[in-house]
Short mmCIF file of C-alpha atoms in Angstrom, two decimals:
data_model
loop_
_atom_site.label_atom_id
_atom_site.label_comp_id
_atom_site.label_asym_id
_atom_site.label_seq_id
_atom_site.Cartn_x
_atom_site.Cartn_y
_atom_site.Cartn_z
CA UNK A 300 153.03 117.44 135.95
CA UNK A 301 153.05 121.02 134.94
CA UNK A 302 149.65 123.03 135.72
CA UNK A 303 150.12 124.14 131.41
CA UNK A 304 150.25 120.33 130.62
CA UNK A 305 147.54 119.21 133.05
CA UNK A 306 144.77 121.41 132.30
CA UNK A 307 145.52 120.41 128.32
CA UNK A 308 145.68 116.94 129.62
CA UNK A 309 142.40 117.21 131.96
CA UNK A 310 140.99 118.67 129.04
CA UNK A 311 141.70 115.88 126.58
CA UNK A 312 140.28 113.21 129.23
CA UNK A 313 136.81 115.53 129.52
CA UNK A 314 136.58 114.98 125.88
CA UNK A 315 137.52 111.59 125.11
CA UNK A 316 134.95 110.88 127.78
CA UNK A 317 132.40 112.88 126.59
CA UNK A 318 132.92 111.10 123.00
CA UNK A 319 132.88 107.47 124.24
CA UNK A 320 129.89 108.63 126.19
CA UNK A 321 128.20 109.83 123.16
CA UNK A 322 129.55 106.91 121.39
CA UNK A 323 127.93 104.53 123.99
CA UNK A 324 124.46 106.44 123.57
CA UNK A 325 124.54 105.99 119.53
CA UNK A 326 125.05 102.16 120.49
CA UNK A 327 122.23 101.84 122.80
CA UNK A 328 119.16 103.23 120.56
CA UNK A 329 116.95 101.03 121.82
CA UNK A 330 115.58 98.12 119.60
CA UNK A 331 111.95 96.97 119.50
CA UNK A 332 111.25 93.32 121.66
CA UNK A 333 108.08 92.57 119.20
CA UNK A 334 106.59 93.94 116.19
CA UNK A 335 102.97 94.35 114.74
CA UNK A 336 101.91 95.16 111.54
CA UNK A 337 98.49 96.36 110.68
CA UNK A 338 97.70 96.38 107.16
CA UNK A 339 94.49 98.22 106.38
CA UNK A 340 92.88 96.85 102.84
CA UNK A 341 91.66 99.14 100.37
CA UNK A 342 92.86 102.07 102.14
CA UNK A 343 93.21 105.35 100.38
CA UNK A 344 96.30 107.57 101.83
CA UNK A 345 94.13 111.13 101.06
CA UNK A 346 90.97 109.63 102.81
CA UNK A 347 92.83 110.07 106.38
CA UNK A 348 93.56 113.31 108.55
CA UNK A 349 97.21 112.46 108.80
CA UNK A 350 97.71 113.14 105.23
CA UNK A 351 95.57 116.47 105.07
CA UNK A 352 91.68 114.73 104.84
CA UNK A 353 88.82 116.27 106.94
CA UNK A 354 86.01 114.27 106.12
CA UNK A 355 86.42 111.45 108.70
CA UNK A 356 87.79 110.96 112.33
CA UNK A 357 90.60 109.28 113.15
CA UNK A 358 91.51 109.71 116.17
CA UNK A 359 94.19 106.47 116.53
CA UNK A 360 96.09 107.12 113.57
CA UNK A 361 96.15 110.69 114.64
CA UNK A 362 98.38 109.82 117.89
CA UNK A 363 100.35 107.46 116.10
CA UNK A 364 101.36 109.72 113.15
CA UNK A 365 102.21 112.26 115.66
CA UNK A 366 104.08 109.68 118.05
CA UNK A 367 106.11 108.23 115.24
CA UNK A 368 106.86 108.25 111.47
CA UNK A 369 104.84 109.31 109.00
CA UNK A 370 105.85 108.44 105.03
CA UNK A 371 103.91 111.38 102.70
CA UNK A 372 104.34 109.56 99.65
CA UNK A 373 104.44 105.25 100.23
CA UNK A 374 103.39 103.30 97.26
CA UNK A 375 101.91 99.73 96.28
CA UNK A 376 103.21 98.12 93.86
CA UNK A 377 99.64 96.20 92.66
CA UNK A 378 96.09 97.17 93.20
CA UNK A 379 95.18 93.51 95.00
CA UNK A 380 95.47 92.15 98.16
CA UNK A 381 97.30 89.03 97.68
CA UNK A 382 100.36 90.17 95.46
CA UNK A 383 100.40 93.28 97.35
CA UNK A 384 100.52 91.29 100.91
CA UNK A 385 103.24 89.41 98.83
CA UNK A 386 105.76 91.53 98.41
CA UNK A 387 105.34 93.23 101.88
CA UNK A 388 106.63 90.33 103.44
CA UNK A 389 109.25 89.31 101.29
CA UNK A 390 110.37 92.75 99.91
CA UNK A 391 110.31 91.43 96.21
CA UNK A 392 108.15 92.96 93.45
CA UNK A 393 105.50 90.84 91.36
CA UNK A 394 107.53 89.75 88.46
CA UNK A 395 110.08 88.10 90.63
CA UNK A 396 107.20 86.32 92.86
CA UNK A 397 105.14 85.40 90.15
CA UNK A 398 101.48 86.72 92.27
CA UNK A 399 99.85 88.59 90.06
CA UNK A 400 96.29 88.74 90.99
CA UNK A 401 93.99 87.35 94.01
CA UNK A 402 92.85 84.11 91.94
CA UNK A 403 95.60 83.14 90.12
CA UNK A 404 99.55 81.52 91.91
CA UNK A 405 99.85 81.59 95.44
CA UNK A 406 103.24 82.73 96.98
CA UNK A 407 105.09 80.12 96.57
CA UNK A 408 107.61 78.60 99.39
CA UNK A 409 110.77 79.08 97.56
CA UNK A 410 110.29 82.50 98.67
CA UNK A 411 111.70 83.54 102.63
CA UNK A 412 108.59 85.76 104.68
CA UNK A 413 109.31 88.22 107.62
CA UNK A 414 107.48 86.10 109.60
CA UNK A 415 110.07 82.70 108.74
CA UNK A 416 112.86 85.01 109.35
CA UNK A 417 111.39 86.20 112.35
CA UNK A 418 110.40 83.02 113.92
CA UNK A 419 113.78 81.77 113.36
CA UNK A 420 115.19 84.49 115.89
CA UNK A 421 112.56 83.24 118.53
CA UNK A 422 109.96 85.38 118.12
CA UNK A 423 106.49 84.14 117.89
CA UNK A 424 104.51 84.57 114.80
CA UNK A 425 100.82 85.08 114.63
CA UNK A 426 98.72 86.16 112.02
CA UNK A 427 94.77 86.97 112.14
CA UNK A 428 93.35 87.99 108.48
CA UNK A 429 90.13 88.99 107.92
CA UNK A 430 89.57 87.94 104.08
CA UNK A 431 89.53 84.90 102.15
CA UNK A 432 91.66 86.44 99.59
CA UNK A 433 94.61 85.77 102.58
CA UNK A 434 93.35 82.40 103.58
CA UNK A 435 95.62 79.43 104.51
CA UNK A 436 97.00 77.49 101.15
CA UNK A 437 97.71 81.00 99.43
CA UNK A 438 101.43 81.33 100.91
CA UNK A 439 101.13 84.12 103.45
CA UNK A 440 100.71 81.44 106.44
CA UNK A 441 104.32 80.50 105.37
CA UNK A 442 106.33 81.11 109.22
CA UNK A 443 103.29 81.71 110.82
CA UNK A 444 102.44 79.87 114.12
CA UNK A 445 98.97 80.91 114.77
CA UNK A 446 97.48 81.80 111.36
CA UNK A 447 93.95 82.75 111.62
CA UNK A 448 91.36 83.82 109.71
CA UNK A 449 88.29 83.16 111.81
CA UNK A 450 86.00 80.08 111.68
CA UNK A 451 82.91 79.81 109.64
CA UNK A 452 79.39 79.48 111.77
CA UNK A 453 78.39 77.00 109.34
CA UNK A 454 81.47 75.07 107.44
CA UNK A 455 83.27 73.41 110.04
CA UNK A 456 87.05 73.86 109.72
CA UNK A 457 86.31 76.81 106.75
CA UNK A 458 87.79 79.80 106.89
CA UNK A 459 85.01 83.14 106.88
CA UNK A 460 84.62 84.87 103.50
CA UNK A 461 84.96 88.12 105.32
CA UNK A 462 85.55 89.34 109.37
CA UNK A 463 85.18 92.49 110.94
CA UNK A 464 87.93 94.50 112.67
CA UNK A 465 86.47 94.16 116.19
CA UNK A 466 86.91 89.92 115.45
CA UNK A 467 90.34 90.15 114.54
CA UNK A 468 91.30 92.24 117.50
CA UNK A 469 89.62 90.09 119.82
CA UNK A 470 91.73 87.10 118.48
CA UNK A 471 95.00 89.15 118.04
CA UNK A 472 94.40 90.30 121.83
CA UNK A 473 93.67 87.27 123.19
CA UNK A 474 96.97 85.50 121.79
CA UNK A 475 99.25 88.31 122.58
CA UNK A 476 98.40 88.04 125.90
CA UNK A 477 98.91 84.15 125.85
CA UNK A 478 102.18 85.00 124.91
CA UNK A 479 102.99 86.55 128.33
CA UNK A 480 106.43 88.61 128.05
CA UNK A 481 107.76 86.75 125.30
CA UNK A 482 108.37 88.74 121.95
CA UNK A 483 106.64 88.10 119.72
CA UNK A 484 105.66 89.28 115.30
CA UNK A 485 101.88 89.71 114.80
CA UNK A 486 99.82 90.52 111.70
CA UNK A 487 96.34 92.22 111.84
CA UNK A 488 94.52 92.94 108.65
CA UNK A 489 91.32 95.00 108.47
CA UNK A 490 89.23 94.79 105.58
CA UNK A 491 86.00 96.74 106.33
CA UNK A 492 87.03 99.36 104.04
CA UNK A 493 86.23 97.14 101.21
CA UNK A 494 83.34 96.92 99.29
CA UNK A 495 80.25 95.25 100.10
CA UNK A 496 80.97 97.50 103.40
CA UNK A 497 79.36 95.52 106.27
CA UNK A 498 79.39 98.02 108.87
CA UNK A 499 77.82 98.42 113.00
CA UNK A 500 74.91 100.76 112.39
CA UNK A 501 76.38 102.85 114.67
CA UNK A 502 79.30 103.58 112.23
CA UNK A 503 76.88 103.71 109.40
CA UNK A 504 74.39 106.31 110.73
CA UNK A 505 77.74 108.65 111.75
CA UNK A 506 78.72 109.44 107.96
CA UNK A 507 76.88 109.74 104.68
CA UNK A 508 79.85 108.51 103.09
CA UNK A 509 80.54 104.58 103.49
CA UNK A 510 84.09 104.70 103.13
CA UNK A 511 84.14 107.10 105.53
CA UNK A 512 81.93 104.89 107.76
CA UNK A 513 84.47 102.33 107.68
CA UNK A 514 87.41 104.33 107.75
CA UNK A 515 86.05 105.67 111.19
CA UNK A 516 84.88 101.85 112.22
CA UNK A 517 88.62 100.33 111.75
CA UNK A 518 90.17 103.61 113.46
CA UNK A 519 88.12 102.49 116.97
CA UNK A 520 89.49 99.49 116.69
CA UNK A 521 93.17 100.62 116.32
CA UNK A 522 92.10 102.57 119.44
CA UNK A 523 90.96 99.24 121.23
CA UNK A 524 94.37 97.74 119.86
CA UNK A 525 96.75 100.49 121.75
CA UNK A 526 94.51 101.07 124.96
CA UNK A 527 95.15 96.89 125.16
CA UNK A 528 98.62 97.14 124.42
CA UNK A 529 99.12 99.66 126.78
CA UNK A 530 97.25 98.09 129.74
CA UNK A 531 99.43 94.95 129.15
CA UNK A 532 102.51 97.57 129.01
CA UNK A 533 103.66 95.90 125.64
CA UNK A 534 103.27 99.43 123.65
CA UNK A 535 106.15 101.00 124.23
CA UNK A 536 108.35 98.07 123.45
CA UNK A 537 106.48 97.33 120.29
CA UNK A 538 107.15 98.41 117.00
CA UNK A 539 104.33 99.56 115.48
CA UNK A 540 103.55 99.16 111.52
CA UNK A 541 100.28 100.53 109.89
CA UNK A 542 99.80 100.31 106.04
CA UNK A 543 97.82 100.19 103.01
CA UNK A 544 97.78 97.33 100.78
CA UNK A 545 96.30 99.50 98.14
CA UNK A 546 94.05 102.26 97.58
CA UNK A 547 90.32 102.78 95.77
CA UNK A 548 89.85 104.80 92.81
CA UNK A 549 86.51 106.00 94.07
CA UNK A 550 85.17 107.19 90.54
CA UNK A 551 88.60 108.75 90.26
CA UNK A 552 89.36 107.90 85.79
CA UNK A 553 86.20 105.94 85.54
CA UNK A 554 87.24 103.37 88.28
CA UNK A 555 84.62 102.53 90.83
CA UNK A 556 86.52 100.42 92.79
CA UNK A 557 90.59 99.02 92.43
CA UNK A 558 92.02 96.39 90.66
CA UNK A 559 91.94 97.24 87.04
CA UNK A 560 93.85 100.93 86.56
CA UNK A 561 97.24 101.58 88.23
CA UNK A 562 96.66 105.74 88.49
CA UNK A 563 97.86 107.11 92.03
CA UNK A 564 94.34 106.54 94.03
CA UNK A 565 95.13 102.62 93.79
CA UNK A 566 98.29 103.09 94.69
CA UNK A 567 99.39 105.83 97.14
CA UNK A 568 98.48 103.95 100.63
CA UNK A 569 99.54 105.54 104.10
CA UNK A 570 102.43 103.99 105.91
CA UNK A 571 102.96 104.83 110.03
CA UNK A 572 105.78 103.44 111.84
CA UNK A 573 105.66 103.97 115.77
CA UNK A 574 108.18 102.47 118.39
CA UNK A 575 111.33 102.35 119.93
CA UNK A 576 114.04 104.05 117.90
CA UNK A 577 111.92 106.07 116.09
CA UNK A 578 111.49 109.89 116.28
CA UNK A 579 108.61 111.98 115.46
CA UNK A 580 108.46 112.96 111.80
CA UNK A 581 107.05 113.47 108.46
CA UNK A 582 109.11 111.47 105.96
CA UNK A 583 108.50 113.38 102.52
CA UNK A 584 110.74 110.98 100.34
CA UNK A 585 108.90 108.39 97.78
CA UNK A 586 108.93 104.65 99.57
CA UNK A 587 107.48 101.64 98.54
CA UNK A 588 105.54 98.96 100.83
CA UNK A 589 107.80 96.15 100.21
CA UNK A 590 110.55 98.55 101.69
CA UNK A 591 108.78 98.12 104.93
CA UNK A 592 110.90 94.61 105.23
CA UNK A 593 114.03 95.42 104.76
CA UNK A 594 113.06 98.19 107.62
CA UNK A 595 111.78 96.43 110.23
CA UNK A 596 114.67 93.72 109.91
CA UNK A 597 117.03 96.77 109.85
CA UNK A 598 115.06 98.07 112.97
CA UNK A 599 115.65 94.78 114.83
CA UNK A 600 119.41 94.51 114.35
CA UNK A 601 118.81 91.96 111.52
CA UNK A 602 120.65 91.74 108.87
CA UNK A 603 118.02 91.72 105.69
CA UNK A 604 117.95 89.21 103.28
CA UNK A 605 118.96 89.98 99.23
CA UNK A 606 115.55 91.60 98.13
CA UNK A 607 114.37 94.16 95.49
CA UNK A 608 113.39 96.47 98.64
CA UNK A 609 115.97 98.90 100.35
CA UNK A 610 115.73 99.57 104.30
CA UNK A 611 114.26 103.00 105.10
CA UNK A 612 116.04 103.73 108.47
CA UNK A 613 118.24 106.46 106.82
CA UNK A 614 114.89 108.33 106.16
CA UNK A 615 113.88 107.85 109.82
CA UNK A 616 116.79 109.62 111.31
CA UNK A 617 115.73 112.57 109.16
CA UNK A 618 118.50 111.91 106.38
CA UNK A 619 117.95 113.02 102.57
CA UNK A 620 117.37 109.66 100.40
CA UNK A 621 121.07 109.17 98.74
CA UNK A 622 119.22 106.81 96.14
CA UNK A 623 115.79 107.89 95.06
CA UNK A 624 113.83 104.84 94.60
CA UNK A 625 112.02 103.98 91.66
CA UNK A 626 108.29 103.09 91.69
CA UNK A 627 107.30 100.04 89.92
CA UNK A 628 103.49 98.90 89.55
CA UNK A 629 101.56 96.89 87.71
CA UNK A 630 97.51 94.95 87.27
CA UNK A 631 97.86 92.01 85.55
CA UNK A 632 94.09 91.54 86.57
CA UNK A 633 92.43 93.14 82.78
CA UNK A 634 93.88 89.71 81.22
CA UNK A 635 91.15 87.82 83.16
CA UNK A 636 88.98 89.46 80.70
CA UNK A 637 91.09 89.66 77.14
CA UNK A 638 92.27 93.39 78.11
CA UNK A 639 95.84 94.17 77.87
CA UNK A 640 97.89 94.57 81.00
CA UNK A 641 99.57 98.05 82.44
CA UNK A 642 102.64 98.35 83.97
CA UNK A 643 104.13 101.71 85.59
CA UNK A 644 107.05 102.88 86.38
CA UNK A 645 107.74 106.53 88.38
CA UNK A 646 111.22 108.01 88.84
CA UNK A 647 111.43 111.21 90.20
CA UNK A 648 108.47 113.51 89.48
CA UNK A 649 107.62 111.40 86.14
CA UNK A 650 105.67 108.22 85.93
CA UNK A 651 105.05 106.46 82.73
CA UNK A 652 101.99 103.50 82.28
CA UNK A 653 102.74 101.25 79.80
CA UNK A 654 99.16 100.34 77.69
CA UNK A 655 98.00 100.19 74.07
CA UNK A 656 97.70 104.02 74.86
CA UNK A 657 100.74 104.63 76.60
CA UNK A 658 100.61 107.83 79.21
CA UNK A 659 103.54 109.99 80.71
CA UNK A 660 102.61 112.30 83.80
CA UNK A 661 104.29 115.16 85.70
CA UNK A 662 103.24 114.51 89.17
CA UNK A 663 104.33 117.50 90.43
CA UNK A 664 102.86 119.71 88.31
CA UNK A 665 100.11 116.89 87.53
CA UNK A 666 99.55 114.71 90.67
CA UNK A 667 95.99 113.75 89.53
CA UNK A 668 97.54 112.32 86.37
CA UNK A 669 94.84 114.53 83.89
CA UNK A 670 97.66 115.53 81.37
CA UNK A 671 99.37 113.45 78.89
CA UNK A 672 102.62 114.39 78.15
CA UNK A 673 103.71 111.07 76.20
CA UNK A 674 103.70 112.60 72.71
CA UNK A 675 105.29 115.99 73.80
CA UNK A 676 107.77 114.61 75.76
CA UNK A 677 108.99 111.48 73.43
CA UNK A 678 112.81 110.60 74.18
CA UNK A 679 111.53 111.17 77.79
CA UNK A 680 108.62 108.32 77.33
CA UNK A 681 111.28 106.07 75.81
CA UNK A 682 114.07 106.16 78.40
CA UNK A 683 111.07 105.15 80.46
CA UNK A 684 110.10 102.58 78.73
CA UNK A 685 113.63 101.04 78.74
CA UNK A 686 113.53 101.13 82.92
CA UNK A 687 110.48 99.63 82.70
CA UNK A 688 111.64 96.61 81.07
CA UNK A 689 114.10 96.08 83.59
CA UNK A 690 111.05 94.85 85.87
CA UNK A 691 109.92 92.34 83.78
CA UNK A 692 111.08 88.40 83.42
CA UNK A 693 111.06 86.83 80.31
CA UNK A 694 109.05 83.91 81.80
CA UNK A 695 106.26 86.14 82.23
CA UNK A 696 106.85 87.53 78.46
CA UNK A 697 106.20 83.70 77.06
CA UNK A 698 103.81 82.90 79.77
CA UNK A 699 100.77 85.13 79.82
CA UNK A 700 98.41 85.12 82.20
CA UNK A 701 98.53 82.81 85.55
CA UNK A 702 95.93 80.05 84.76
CA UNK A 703 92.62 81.27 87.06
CA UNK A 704 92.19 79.19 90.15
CA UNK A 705 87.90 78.02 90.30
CA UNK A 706 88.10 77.31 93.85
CA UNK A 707 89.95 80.20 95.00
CA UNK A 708 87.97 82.50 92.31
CA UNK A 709 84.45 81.11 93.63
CA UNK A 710 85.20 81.99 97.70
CA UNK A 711 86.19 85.09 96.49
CA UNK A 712 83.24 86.30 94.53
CA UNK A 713 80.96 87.33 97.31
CA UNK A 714 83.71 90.37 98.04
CA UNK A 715 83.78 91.76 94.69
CA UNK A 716 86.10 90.18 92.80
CA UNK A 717 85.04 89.33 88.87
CA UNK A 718 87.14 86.17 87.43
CA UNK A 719 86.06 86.79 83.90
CA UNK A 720 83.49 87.50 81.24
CA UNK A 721 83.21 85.82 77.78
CA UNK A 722 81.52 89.02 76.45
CA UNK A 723 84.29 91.41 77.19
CA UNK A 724 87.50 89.04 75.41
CA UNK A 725 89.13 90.94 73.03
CA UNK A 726 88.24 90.07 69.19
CA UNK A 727 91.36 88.12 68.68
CA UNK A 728 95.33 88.31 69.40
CA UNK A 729 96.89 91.63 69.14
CA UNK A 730 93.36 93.17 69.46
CA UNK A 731 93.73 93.82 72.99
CA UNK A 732 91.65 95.89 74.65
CA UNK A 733 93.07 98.99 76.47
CA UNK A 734 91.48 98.76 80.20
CA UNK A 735 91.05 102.74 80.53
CA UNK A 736 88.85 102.13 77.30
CA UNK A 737 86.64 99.25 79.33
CA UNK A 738 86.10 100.66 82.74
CA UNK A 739 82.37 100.66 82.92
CA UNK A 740 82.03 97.52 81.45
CA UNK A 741 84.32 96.78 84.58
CA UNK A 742 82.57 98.31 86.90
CA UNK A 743 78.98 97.22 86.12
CA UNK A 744 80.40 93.83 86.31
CA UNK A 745 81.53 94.20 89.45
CA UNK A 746 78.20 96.07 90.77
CA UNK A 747 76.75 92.59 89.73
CA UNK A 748 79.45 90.84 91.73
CA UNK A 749 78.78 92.97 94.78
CA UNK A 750 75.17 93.07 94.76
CA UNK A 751 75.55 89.09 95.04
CA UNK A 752 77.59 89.65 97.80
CA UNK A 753 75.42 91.92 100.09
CA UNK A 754 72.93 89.11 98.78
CA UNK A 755 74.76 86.27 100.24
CA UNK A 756 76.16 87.73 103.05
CA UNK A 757 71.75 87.31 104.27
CA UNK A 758 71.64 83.56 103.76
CA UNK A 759 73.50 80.83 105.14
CA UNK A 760 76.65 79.68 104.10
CA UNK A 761 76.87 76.85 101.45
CA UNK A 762 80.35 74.27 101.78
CA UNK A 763 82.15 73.11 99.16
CA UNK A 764 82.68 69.74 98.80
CA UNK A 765 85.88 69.71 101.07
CA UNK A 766 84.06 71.62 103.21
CA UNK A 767 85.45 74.86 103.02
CA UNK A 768 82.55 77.91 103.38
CA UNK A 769 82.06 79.85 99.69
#
């Protein structure tokens, strides 16, 4: 061969295998052999250092925001546990699942879970809640093997009202290391950040603020959670979810608590993903929590099932987000008391709420939502309104509101949760009451409901008569 022709040859071969060699790498990002999602209730995405707060530390979520992905701007589509929870494991939004509130339809089991879809590819499923909101019989223990919520002390067989964070890492610890090697999909949920706060006095003497308390309480115990993890050398191989299910208004537009109003403290949660595969960065572009299924499926080499949710990988390799998604929320909760339901949708920088006072925000100009723009802006407000209609079923047009479950309602009171009040239904049909007009009347309500709560919480636990604890 001639010396001009080899070296153009030689050449050629360098690069072809330098390609295939970079081909190879792209092929071998490495995949995640279990995965463990954390959902923290009632958590606020401004209330934690990761997303600019310095009131409170957290030094847990600190490592793994730095150590993985952080999303700036994630979003719940309902300001309740249940339907939230919902459509985080099945990647479909409220209308479609039919949860609209804590108390009313459970998820039903027409509906596939990450944790079925999971279990089907061998992993083991566990689940350890610490609410009765989530208890077994509401559709969340649908594909779980283990699902736990922690046994009563005095209803044999019951389920606790509420469980600390240290509990439920105890019994998430204890059956991940049962588990051995084998891979395996847990769920941990932490509820301390929700009122009545029931917190070590340790915690509580540390910061004036409870929230804060608690905040600080469930961060030591994501601390216990990765020093385990790591001892067992199941970290590293892990992939790593932590999320909101919603957020707390905190006095933020009247609202005491969550629930009721649908303005950005309820919703805007904090979303970390840490594990194999992922690199180290801030993730600016608006995300919704039911797109963390699609993710984690994509994550695992798994194809995802048709959902309303799109995957979020494209955002983890640091890509700009082709389709901006659109933001739909909703609290179907004010019809438990004759008030009229809101519905919001956001695309782009605008976000319209849908109530007998309808409201249009600039949220980048606006983020706190104090300006209405929907009279100045009116062919804006009513292309808005036409997107927003394109989240709602006609079932749920006829139907009204999801007939109130007593049993469910009555284990639920002691955390908070009102079911209804004869003296705050509307006057009649069409007279419905706009919720941002009957906040207080919410709120003192639910002072009542919580005050009975701290109450209980001192006495012993009475059973219901199929012996489940109230």
């Amino acid at each position: 061969m001639a010396p001009q022709l080899f070296v153009r040859f030689n050449g050629w071969a360098k690069g072809a295998m330098l390609l295939a060699a970079l081909l190879a790498g792209a092929c071998s990002t490495p995949r995640p052999r279990n995965v463990l999602i954390v959902t923290l209730d009632t958590m606020r995405a401004d209330r934690l250092p990761p997303y600019g707060f310095s009131g409170v530390a957290t030094p847990a979520l600190d490592r793994i925001a730095a150590e993985g992905a952080l999303f700036e701007q994630a979003f719940a589509a309902v300001p309740l546990t249940l339907p939230s929870h919902s459509t985080l494991f099945t990647g479909l939004f409220p209308p479609k699942l039919g949860v609209r509130d804590n108390a009313g339809a459970p998820l039903a089991s027409e509906f596939r879970t990450l944790a079925e879809i999971l279990g089907e590819r061998g992993l083991a499923t566990g689940a350890f809640v610490s609410s009765a909101v989530l208890a077994p019989g509401r559709g969340l223990d649908q594909g779980f093997g283990t699902y736990s919520t922690g046994a009563s002390p005095s209803c044999a067989g019951s389920p606790r009202a509420r469980r600390s964070a240290d509990r439920v890492v105890d019994d998430a610890m204890a059956w991940i290391t049962e588990r051995g090697s084998a891979p395996f999909f847990a769920w941990m949920h932490f509820y301390d950040t929700h009122r009545p706060y029931r917190l070590p006095d340790e915690f509580a003497r540390s910061y004036a603020d409870p929230y804060a308390a608690a905040i600080a309480f469930e961060d030591a115990q994501i601390q216990r959670l990765l020093d385990a993890l790591e001892a067992l050398g199941r970290l590293d191989d892990t992939l790593l979810v932590v999320v909101g299910d919603h957020g707390e208004s905190l006095g933020d537009h009247g609202e005491d608590s969550h629930g009721i109003l649908i303005y950005q403290e309820a919703l805007h949660v904090p979303l970390m993903m840490r594990g194999p595969g992922i690199v180290p960065r801030r993730v600016s572009a608006t995300v919704r929590m039911a797109d963390v299924m699609p993710t984690v499926l994509d994550l695992l080499g798994m194809e995802p099932p048709p959902m309303d949710a799109v995957s979020m990988t494209n955002l983890l390799d640091g890509a700009a987000d082709r389709r901006p998604r659109d933001v739909y929320a909703e609290s179907l909760y004010p019809e438990r008391f004759g008030w009229a339901s809101l519905r919001s949708l956001r695309t782009g920088r605008y976000k319209i709420i849908d109530a007998p006072r309808p409201e249009l925000f600039d949220l980048v100009t606006d983020p706190y939502e104090q300006r209405n723009l929907y009279a100045s802006k009116p062919s804006l407000a009513a292309a808005m309104h036409r997107g927003l209609t394109s989240f709602q079923d006609e079932a749920e047009k006829a139907d009204g509101a999801t007939p109130l479950d007593p049993d469910v309602a009555g284990r639920i009171a002691s955390l908070g949760y009102v079911s209804g009040a004869p003296a705050a239904i509307a006057d009649g049909p069409g007279d419905e009451r706009d919720p941002k007009d009957m906040i207080e009347t919410f709120n003192q309500m639910t002072r009542v409901q919580w005050a009975r709560g701290a109450l209980q919480s001192r006495i012993p636990e009475k059973c219901s008569p199929a012996g489940r604890g109230l």
